Amino acid sequence: MERLVNLTISGVGKSNGGKFANVDISGIGSVTDAVEADRISISGKGTIEGDVRAHYKLDISGIGTIHGSIWGEILESSGSGSIKGSVEAKVIESTGILKIEGPVRIEMLTNAGHCSIGSNLAGDKIKSTGLLTVEGNVDAEEFSSYGAFTVRGRLRATRIDIEIRGFAQALEIHGQEINVRGGNLIPLLSKLMQTFLKEGQEPNKLTANLIEGSTISVANTMANLVRGDRVYIGPESVIQEVQYREVLEIDPRAAVFKQTKISE
């Protein structure tokens, strides 16, 4: 059986890649090739020039840059992490700043910081209480956001629960159960959040071209089309058209310009 050694960089140093028991970069260090280990920890400023395979955990509590892709059980980022490739992991936990340029496939993602994904995001359970940005599509069983988010493509999940704190945006939203409601931000934080708004985003609103599901309850929502079996349009919503099969309820504080009962 191969006996693996630890790789430790606690000052300023550089190492070749390879297989290790554990990797710990607490200083300023770089690894020039792919790395495989049970646990990889970057608590200083660390760069890995190749792919990373962490059998247990990759922990970024400092400033970490990975110039490749990641495979592992857990990716935990409480510092500033930059991943140039893709990520396949069971769990991603982000409480700092995490930027992933490639596609992400996980079982569970929790975000309480700023998580940015440059491609598609697929997983079983996605929960964000911070700021989540996805440049591609999102596919999940459960999607919940109690912060702000942008999905440039399609958001699709069986259950979707959104409490808007700042802004929320998706090109299209598809689900079985969709719940959207307004959240509360302190005035100073609300004003600060508005400085980050981009085209298509509205303060304290969910914006989407299409929202489609079986049971839909939305408030503080701006959409071109809402289509579902049972639809409730709540206060502070502006909907161009609603198509419903069974039930439609519209709050008097909402505006719906066209409503159609469909049979198919």
PDB file of N, CA and C in Angstrom, residues 133-210:
ATOM      1  N   THR A 133     -25.248  34.193  -8.082  1.00  0.00           N
ATOM      2  CA  THR A 133     -25.294  34.551  -9.495  1.00  0.00           C
ATOM      3  C   THR A 133     -24.940  33.326 -10.322  1.00  0.00           C
ATOM      4  N   VAL A 134     -25.822  32.948 -11.254  1.00  0.00           N
ATOM      5  CA  VAL A 134     -25.584  31.808 -12.133  1.00  0.00           C
ATOM      6  C   VAL A 134     -25.766  32.285 -13.563  1.00  0.00           C
ATOM      7  N   GLU A 135     -24.719  32.167 -14.373  1.00  0.00           N
ATOM      8  CA  GLU A 135     -24.771  32.658 -15.744  1.00  0.00           C
ATOM      9  C   GLU A 135     -25.519  31.715 -16.680  1.00  0.00           C
ATOM     10  N   GLY A 136     -25.700  30.466 -16.292  1.00  0.00           N
ATOM     11  CA  GLY A 136     -26.407  29.493 -17.114  1.00  0.00           C
ATOM     12  C   GLY A 136     -27.738  29.119 -16.510  1.00  0.00           C
ATOM     13  N   ASN A 137     -28.073  27.815 -16.577  1.00  0.00           N
ATOM     14  CA  ASN A 137     -29.325  27.290 -16.038  1.00  0.00           C
ATOM     15  C   ASN A 137     -29.122  26.703 -14.657  1.00  0.00           C
ATOM     16  N   VAL A 138     -30.212  26.622 -13.895  1.00  0.00           N
ATOM     17  CA  VAL A 138     -30.221  25.955 -12.598  1.00  0.00           C
ATOM     18  C   VAL A 138     -31.247  24.836 -12.648  1.00  0.00           C
ATOM     19  N   ASP A 139     -30.827  23.617 -12.287  1.00  0.00           N
ATOM     20  CA  ASP A 139     -31.719  22.467 -12.202  1.00  0.00           C
ATOM     21  C   ASP A 139     -31.544  21.823 -10.830  1.00  0.00           C
ATOM     22  N   ALA A 140     -32.662  21.671 -10.094  1.00  0.00           N
ATOM     23  CA  ALA A 140     -32.575  21.136  -8.740  1.00  0.00           C
ATOM     24  C   ALA A 140     -33.904  20.494  -8.347  1.00  0.00           C
ATOM     25  N   GLU A 141     -33.866  19.725  -7.259  1.00  0.00           N
ATOM     26  CA  GLU A 141     -35.105  19.247  -6.652  1.00  0.00           C
ATOM     27  C   GLU A 141     -35.710  20.354  -5.784  1.00  0.00           C
ATOM     28  N   GLU A 142     -34.863  21.000  -4.984  1.00  0.00           N
ATOM     29  CA  GLU A 142     -35.315  22.085  -4.121  1.00  0.00           C
ATOM     30  C   GLU A 142     -34.418  23.305  -4.337  1.00  0.00           C
ATOM     31  N   PHE A 143     -35.059  24.451  -4.525  1.00  0.00           N
ATOM     32  CA  PHE A 143     -34.324  25.709  -4.646  1.00  0.00           C
ATOM     33  C   PHE A 143     -34.963  26.703  -3.695  1.00  0.00           C
ATOM     34  N   SER A 144     -34.165  27.249  -2.787  1.00  0.00           N
ATOM     35  CA  SER A 144     -34.667  28.263  -1.875  1.00  0.00           C
ATOM     36  C   SER A 144     -33.675  29.416  -1.807  1.00  0.00           C
ATOM     37  N   SER A 145     -34.215  30.627  -1.844  1.00  0.00           N
ATOM     38  CA  SER A 145     -33.395  31.830  -1.761  1.00  0.00           C
ATOM     39  C   SER A 145     -34.037  32.793  -0.780  1.00  0.00           C
ATOM     40  N   TYR A 146     -33.265  33.188   0.220  1.00  0.00           N
ATOM     41  CA  TYR A 146     -33.702  34.181   1.196  1.00  0.00           C
ATOM     42  C   TYR A 146     -32.715  35.349   1.185  1.00  0.00           C
ATOM     43  N   GLY A 147     -32.260  35.663  -0.003  1.00  0.00           N
ATOM     44  CA  GLY A 147     -31.337  36.761  -0.220  1.00  0.00           C
ATOM     45  C   GLY A 147     -31.606  37.364  -1.576  1.00  0.00           C
ATOM     46  N   ALA A 148     -30.572  37.532  -2.382  1.00  0.00           N
ATOM     47  CA  ALA A 148     -30.698  38.062  -3.748  1.00  0.00           C
ATOM     48  C   ALA A 148     -30.075  37.054  -4.708  1.00  0.00           C
ATOM     49  N   PHE A 149     -30.634  36.970  -5.915  1.00  0.00           N
ATOM     50  CA  PHE A 149     -30.054  36.043  -6.885  1.00  0.00           C
ATOM     51  C   PHE A 149     -30.348  36.496  -8.307  1.00  0.00           C
ATOM     52  N   THR A 150     -29.479  36.051  -9.207  1.00  0.00           N
ATOM     53  CA  THR A 150     -29.659  36.207 -10.646  1.00  0.00           C
ATOM     54  C   THR A 150     -29.370  34.882 -11.319  1.00  0.00           C
ATOM     55  N   VAL A 151     -30.315  34.403 -12.116  1.00  0.00           N
ATOM     56  CA  VAL A 151     -30.112  33.232 -12.964  1.00  0.00           C
ATOM     57  C   VAL A 151     -30.321  33.698 -14.398  1.00  0.00           C
ATOM     58  N   ARG A 152     -29.256  33.733 -15.185  1.00  0.00           N
ATOM     59  CA  ARG A 152     -29.346  34.271 -16.546  1.00  0.00           C
ATOM     60  C   ARG A 152     -30.170  33.372 -17.467  1.00  0.00           C
ATOM     61  N   GLY A 153     -30.225  32.089 -17.143  1.00  0.00           N
ATOM     62  CA  GLY A 153     -30.979  31.149 -17.961  1.00  0.00           C
ATOM     63  C   GLY A 153     -32.259  30.720 -17.270  1.00  0.00           C
ATOM     64  N   ARG A 154     -32.514  29.415 -17.278  1.00  0.00           N
ATOM     65  CA  ARG A 154     -33.741  28.834 -16.747  1.00  0.00           C
ATOM     66  C   ARG A 154     -33.507  28.323 -15.322  1.00  0.00           C
ATOM     67  N   LEU A 155     -34.444  28.623 -14.430  1.00  0.00           N
ATOM     68  CA  LEU A 155     -34.461  28.057 -13.089  1.00  0.00           C
ATOM     69  C   LEU A 155     -35.555  26.999 -13.046  1.00  0.00           C
ATOM     70  N   ARG A 156     -35.143  25.738 -12.824  1.00  0.00           N
ATOM     71  CA  ARG A 156     -36.106  24.642 -12.801  1.00  0.00           C
ATOM     72  C   ARG A 156     -35.878  23.784 -11.570  1.00  0.00           C
ATOM     73  N   ALA A 157     -36.943  23.626 -10.763  1.00  0.00           N
ATOM     74  CA  ALA A 157     -36.865  22.804  -9.568  1.00  0.00           C
ATOM     75  C   ALA A 157     -38.260  22.310  -9.219  1.00  0.00           C
ATOM     76  N   THR A 158     -38.327  21.189  -8.509  1.00  0.00           N
ATOM     77  CA  THR A 158     -39.625  20.673  -8.094  1.00  0.00           C
ATOM     78  C   THR A 158     -40.286  21.627  -7.116  1.00  0.00           C
ATOM     79  N   ARG A 159     -39.524  22.072  -6.123  1.00  0.00           N
ATOM     80  CA  ARG A 159     -40.035  23.020  -5.128  1.00  0.00           C
ATOM     81  C   ARG A 159     -39.158  24.260  -5.129  1.00  0.00           C
ATOM     82  N   ILE A 160     -39.793  25.419  -5.250  1.00  0.00           N
ATOM     83  CA  ILE A 160     -39.077  26.699  -5.293  1.00  0.00           C
ATOM     84  C   ILE A 160     -39.666  27.617  -4.234  1.00  0.00           C
ATOM     85  N   ASP A 161     -38.816  28.121  -3.353  1.00  0.00           N
ATOM     86  CA  ASP A 161     -39.253  29.030  -2.291  1.00  0.00           C
ATOM     87  C   ASP A 161     -38.321  30.241  -2.303  1.00  0.00           C
ATOM     88  N   ILE A 162     -38.892  31.416  -2.548  1.00  0.00           N
ATOM     89  CA  ILE A 162     -38.092  32.631  -2.709  1.00  0.00           C
ATOM     90  C   ILE A 162     -38.634  33.717  -1.792  1.00  0.00           C
ATOM     91  N   GLU A 163     -37.763  34.239  -0.962  1.00  0.00           N
ATOM     92  CA  GLU A 163     -38.056  35.449  -0.187  1.00  0.00           C
ATOM     93  C   GLU A 163     -37.080  36.513  -0.663  1.00  0.00           C
ATOM     94  N   ILE A 164     -37.606  37.556  -1.278  1.00  0.00           N
ATOM     95  CA  ILE A 164     -36.766  38.543  -1.959  1.00  0.00           C
ATOM     96  C   ILE A 164     -36.166  39.503  -0.939  1.00  0.00           C
ATOM     97  N   ARG A 165     -34.858  39.549  -0.923  1.00  0.00           N
ATOM     98  CA  ARG A 165     -34.149  40.509  -0.076  1.00  0.00           C
ATOM     99  C   ARG A 165     -33.109  41.203  -0.942  1.00  0.00           C
ATOM    100  N   GLY A 166     -33.561  42.222  -1.640  1.00  0.00           N
ATOM    101  CA  GLY A 166     -32.700  42.949  -2.561  1.00  0.00           C
ATOM    102  C   GLY A 166     -33.271  42.888  -3.960  1.00  0.00           C
ATOM    103  N   PHE A 167     -33.038  41.760  -4.663  1.00  0.00           N
ATOM    104  CA  PHE A 167     -33.591  41.551  -5.993  1.00  0.00           C
ATOM    105  C   PHE A 167     -33.532  40.066  -6.309  1.00  0.00           C
ATOM    106  N   ALA A 168     -34.343  39.660  -7.286  1.00  0.00           N
ATOM    107  CA  ALA A 168     -34.331  38.278  -7.760  1.00  0.00           C
ATOM    108  C   ALA A 168     -34.649  38.307  -9.243  1.00  0.00           C
ATOM    109  N   GLN A 169     -33.932  37.512 -10.027  1.00  0.00           N
ATOM    110  CA  GLN A 169     -34.091  37.557 -11.479  1.00  0.00           C
ATOM    111  C   GLN A 169     -33.796  36.195 -12.074  1.00  0.00           C
ATOM    112  N   ALA A 170     -34.660  35.752 -12.997  1.00  0.00           N
ATOM    113  CA  ALA A 170     -34.416  34.564 -13.792  1.00  0.00           C
ATOM    114  C   ALA A 170     -35.093  34.763 -15.135  1.00  0.00           C
ATOM    115  N   LEU A 171     -34.523  34.175 -16.176  1.00  0.00           N
ATOM    116  CA  LEU A 171     -35.146  34.280 -17.491  1.00  0.00           C
ATOM    117  C   LEU A 171     -36.486  33.547 -17.494  1.00  0.00           C
ATOM    118  N   GLU A 172     -36.478  32.298 -17.008  1.00  0.00           N
ATOM    119  CA  GLU A 172     -37.693  31.504 -16.864  1.00  0.00           C
ATOM    120  C   GLU A 172     -37.627  30.736 -15.555  1.00  0.00           C
ATOM    121  N   ILE A 173     -38.807  30.471 -14.970  1.00  0.00           N
ATOM    122  CA  ILE A 173     -38.903  29.689 -13.737  1.00  0.00           C
ATOM    123  C   ILE A 173     -39.923  28.589 -13.957  1.00  0.00           C
ATOM    124  N   HIS A 174     -39.498  27.332 -13.722  1.00  0.00           N
ATOM    125  CA  HIS A 174     -40.366  26.173 -13.887  1.00  0.00           C
ATOM    126  C   HIS A 174     -40.319  25.332 -12.619  1.00  0.00           C
ATOM    127  N   GLY A 175     -41.483  24.928 -12.112  1.00  0.00           N
ATOM    128  CA  GLY A 175     -41.512  24.089 -10.922  1.00  0.00           C
ATOM    129  C   GLY A 175     -42.883  23.506 -10.690  1.00  0.00           C
ATOM    130  N   GLN A 176     -42.976  22.599  -9.705  1.00  0.00           N
ATOM    131  CA  GLN A 176     -44.268  22.082  -9.279  1.00  0.00           C
ATOM    132  C   GLN A 176     -44.919  23.037  -8.286  1.00  0.00           C
ATOM    133  N   GLU A 177     -44.178  23.385  -7.243  1.00  0.00           N
ATOM    134  CA  GLU A 177     -44.644  24.332  -6.235  1.00  0.00           C
ATOM    135  C   GLU A 177     -43.720  25.545  -6.243  1.00  0.00           C
ATOM    136  N   ILE A 178     -44.296  26.712  -6.492  1.00  0.00           N
ATOM    137  CA  ILE A 178     -43.510  27.939  -6.573  1.00  0.00           C
ATOM    138  C   ILE A 178     -44.109  28.958  -5.611  1.00  0.00           C
ATOM    139  N   ASN A 179     -43.307  29.417  -4.668  1.00  0.00           N
ATOM    140  CA  ASN A 179     -43.733  30.423  -3.696  1.00  0.00           C
ATOM    141  C   ASN A 179     -42.747  31.585  -3.728  1.00  0.00           C
ATOM    142  N   VAL A 180     -43.265  32.787  -3.924  1.00  0.00           N
ATOM    143  CA  VAL A 180     -42.438  33.994  -3.964  1.00  0.00           C
ATOM    144  C   VAL A 180     -43.094  35.035  -3.069  1.00  0.00           C
ATOM    145  N   ARG A 181     -42.298  35.646  -2.209  1.00  0.00           N
ATOM    146  CA  ARG A 181     -42.814  36.681  -1.326  1.00  0.00           C
ATOM    147  C   ARG A 181     -41.749  37.747  -1.110  1.00  0.00           C
ATOM    148  N   GLY A 182     -42.207  38.916  -0.729  1.00  0.00           N
ATOM    149  CA  GLY A 182     -41.283  40.004  -0.436  1.00  0.00           C
ATOM    150  C   GLY A 182     -40.622  39.808   0.907  1.00  0.00           C
ATOM    151  N   GLY A 183     -39.376  40.250   1.016  1.00  0.00           N
ATOM    152  CA  GLY A 183     -38.648  40.192   2.276  1.00  0.00           C
ATOM    153  C   GLY A 183     -38.434  41.582   2.830  1.00  0.00           C
ATOM    154  N   ASN A 184     -37.839  41.632   3.989  1.00  0.00           N
ATOM    155  CA  ASN A 184     -37.581  42.905   4.645  1.00  0.00           C
ATOM    156  C   ASN A 184     -36.085  43.157   4.719  1.00  0.00           C
ATOM    157  N   LEU A 185     -35.686  44.336   4.251  1.00  0.00           N
ATOM    158  CA  LEU A 185     -34.316  44.800   4.390  1.00  0.00           C
ATOM    159  C   LEU A 185     -34.322  46.118   5.149  1.00  0.00           C
ATOM    160  N   ILE A 186     -33.332  46.316   6.000  1.00  0.00           N
ATOM    161  CA  ILE A 186     -33.235  47.615   6.655  1.00  0.00           C
ATOM    162  C   ILE A 186     -32.972  48.678   5.589  1.00  0.00           C
ATOM    163  N   PRO A 187     -33.476  49.907   5.751  1.00  0.00           N
ATOM    164  CA  PRO A 187     -33.394  50.917   4.688  1.00  0.00           C
ATOM    165  C   PRO A 187     -31.992  51.138   4.138  1.00  0.00           C
ATOM    166  N   LEU A 188     -30.982  51.159   5.017  1.00  0.00           N
ATOM    167  CA  LEU A 188     -29.616  51.404   4.551  1.00  0.00           C
ATOM    168  C   LEU A 188     -29.144  50.272   3.654  1.00  0.00           C
ATOM    169  N   LEU A 189     -29.431  49.016   4.045  1.00  0.00           N
ATOM    170  CA  LEU A 189     -29.011  47.879   3.245  1.00  0.00           C
ATOM    171  C   LEU A 189     -29.786  47.833   1.937  1.00  0.00           C
ATOM    172  N   SER A 190     -31.066  48.192   1.980  1.00  0.00           N
ATOM    173  CA  SER A 190     -31.868  48.225   0.756  1.00  0.00           C
ATOM    174  C   SER A 190     -31.314  49.240  -0.235  1.00  0.00           C
ATOM    175  N   LYS A 191     -30.922  50.404   0.271  1.00  0.00           N
ATOM    176  CA  LYS A 191     -30.348  51.430  -0.605  1.00  0.00           C
ATOM    177  C   LYS A 191     -29.010  50.986  -1.168  1.00  0.00           C
ATOM    178  N   LEU A 192     -28.212  50.310  -0.355  1.00  0.00           N
ATOM    179  CA  LEU A 192     -26.921  49.807  -0.820  1.00  0.00           C
ATOM    180  C   LEU A 192     -27.115  48.741  -1.889  1.00  0.00           C
ATOM    181  N   MET A 193     -28.102  47.860  -1.708  1.00  0.00           N
ATOM    182  CA  MET A 193     -28.357  46.800  -2.668  1.00  0.00           C
ATOM    183  C   MET A 193     -28.729  47.365  -4.037  1.00  0.00           C
ATOM    184  N   GLN A 194     -29.421  48.503  -4.050  1.00  0.00           N
ATOM    185  CA  GLN A 194     -29.842  49.090  -5.311  1.00  0.00           C
ATOM    186  C   GLN A 194     -28.659  49.547  -6.159  1.00  0.00           C
ATOM    187  N   THR A 195     -27.527  49.817  -5.530  1.00  0.00           N
ATOM    188  CA  THR A 195     -26.350  50.224  -6.290  1.00  0.00           C
ATOM    189  C   THR A 195     -25.778  49.061  -7.111  1.00  0.00           C
ATOM    190  N   PHE A 196     -26.179  47.814  -6.797  1.00  0.00           N
ATOM    191  CA  PHE A 196     -25.689  46.641  -7.522  1.00  0.00           C
ATOM    192  C   PHE A 196     -26.646  46.206  -8.636  1.00  0.00           C
ATOM    193  N   LEU A 197     -27.777  46.879  -8.772  1.00  0.00           N
ATOM    194  CA  LEU A 197     -28.766  46.457  -9.751  1.00  0.00           C
ATOM    195  C   LEU A 197     -28.241  46.610 -11.169  1.00  0.00           C
ATOM    196  N   LYS A 198     -28.544  45.610 -12.002  1.00  0.00           N
ATOM    197  CA  LYS A 198     -28.184  45.635 -13.411  1.00  0.00           C
ATOM    198  C   LYS A 198     -29.447  45.596 -14.252  1.00  0.00           C
ATOM    199  N   GLU A 199     -29.267  45.595 -15.564  1.00  0.00           N
ATOM    200  CA  GLU A 199     -30.403  45.607 -16.470  1.00  0.00           C
ATOM    201  C   GLU A 199     -31.321  44.411 -16.212  1.00  0.00           C
ATOM    202  N   GLY A 200     -32.613  44.688 -16.122  1.00  0.00           N
ATOM    203  CA  GLY A 200     -33.597  43.641 -15.890  1.00  0.00           C
ATOM    204  C   GLY A 200     -33.880  43.354 -14.439  1.00  0.00           C
ATOM    205  N   GLN A 201     -33.136  43.987 -13.527  1.00  0.00           N
ATOM    206  CA  GLN A 201     -33.348  43.782 -12.102  1.00  0.00           C
ATOM    207  C   GLN A 201     -34.104  44.961 -11.506  1.00  0.00           C
ATOM    208  N   GLU A 202     -35.025  44.646 -10.587  1.00  0.00           N
ATOM    209  CA  GLU A 202     -35.812  45.664  -9.920  1.00  0.00           C
ATOM    210  C   GLU A 202     -35.645  45.506  -8.417  1.00  0.00           C
ATOM    211  N   PRO A 203     -35.546  46.618  -7.677  1.00  0.00           N
ATOM    212  CA  PRO A 203     -35.373  46.508  -6.226  1.00  0.00           C
ATOM    213  C   PRO A 203     -36.574  45.838  -5.568  1.00  0.00           C
ATOM    214  N   ASN A 204     -36.293  44.837  -4.720  1.00  0.00           N
ATOM    215  CA  ASN A 204     -37.307  44.131  -3.947  1.00  0.00           C
ATOM    216  C   ASN A 204     -38.367  43.475  -4.831  1.00  0.00           C
ATOM    217  N   LYS A 205     -37.970  43.045  -6.035  1.00  0.00           N
ATOM    218  CA  LYS A 205     -38.872  42.378  -6.965  1.00  0.00           C
ATOM    219  C   LYS A 205     -38.208  41.130  -7.541  1.00  0.00           C
ATOM    220  N   LEU A 206     -39.055  40.145  -7.870  1.00  0.00           N
ATOM    221  CA  LEU A 206     -38.637  39.049  -8.739  1.00  0.00           C
ATOM    222  C   LEU A 206     -39.040  39.408 -10.154  1.00  0.00           C
ATOM    223  N   THR A 207     -38.111  39.326 -11.099  1.00  0.00           N
ATOM    224  CA  THR A 207     -38.416  39.581 -12.507  1.00  0.00           C
ATOM    225  C   THR A 207     -38.138  38.314 -13.308  1.00  0.00           C
ATOM    226  N   ALA A 208     -39.072  37.984 -14.224  1.00  0.00           N
ATOM    227  CA  ALA A 208     -38.929  36.805 -15.076  1.00  0.00           C
ATOM    228  C   ALA A 208     -39.799  36.981 -16.303  1.00  0.00           C
ATOM    229  N   ASN A 209     -39.381  36.388 -17.407  1.00  0.00           N
ATOM    230  CA  ASN A 209     -40.233  36.367 -18.590  1.00  0.00           C
ATOM    231  C   ASN A 209     -41.394  35.395 -18.413  1.00  0.00           C
ATOM    232  N   LEU A 210     -41.105  34.208 -17.862  1.00  0.00           N
ATOM    233  CA  LEU A 210     -42.110  33.160 -17.723  1.00  0.00           C
ATOM    234  C   LEU A 210     -41.983  32.501 -16.363  1.00  0.00           C
TER     235      LEU A 210
END
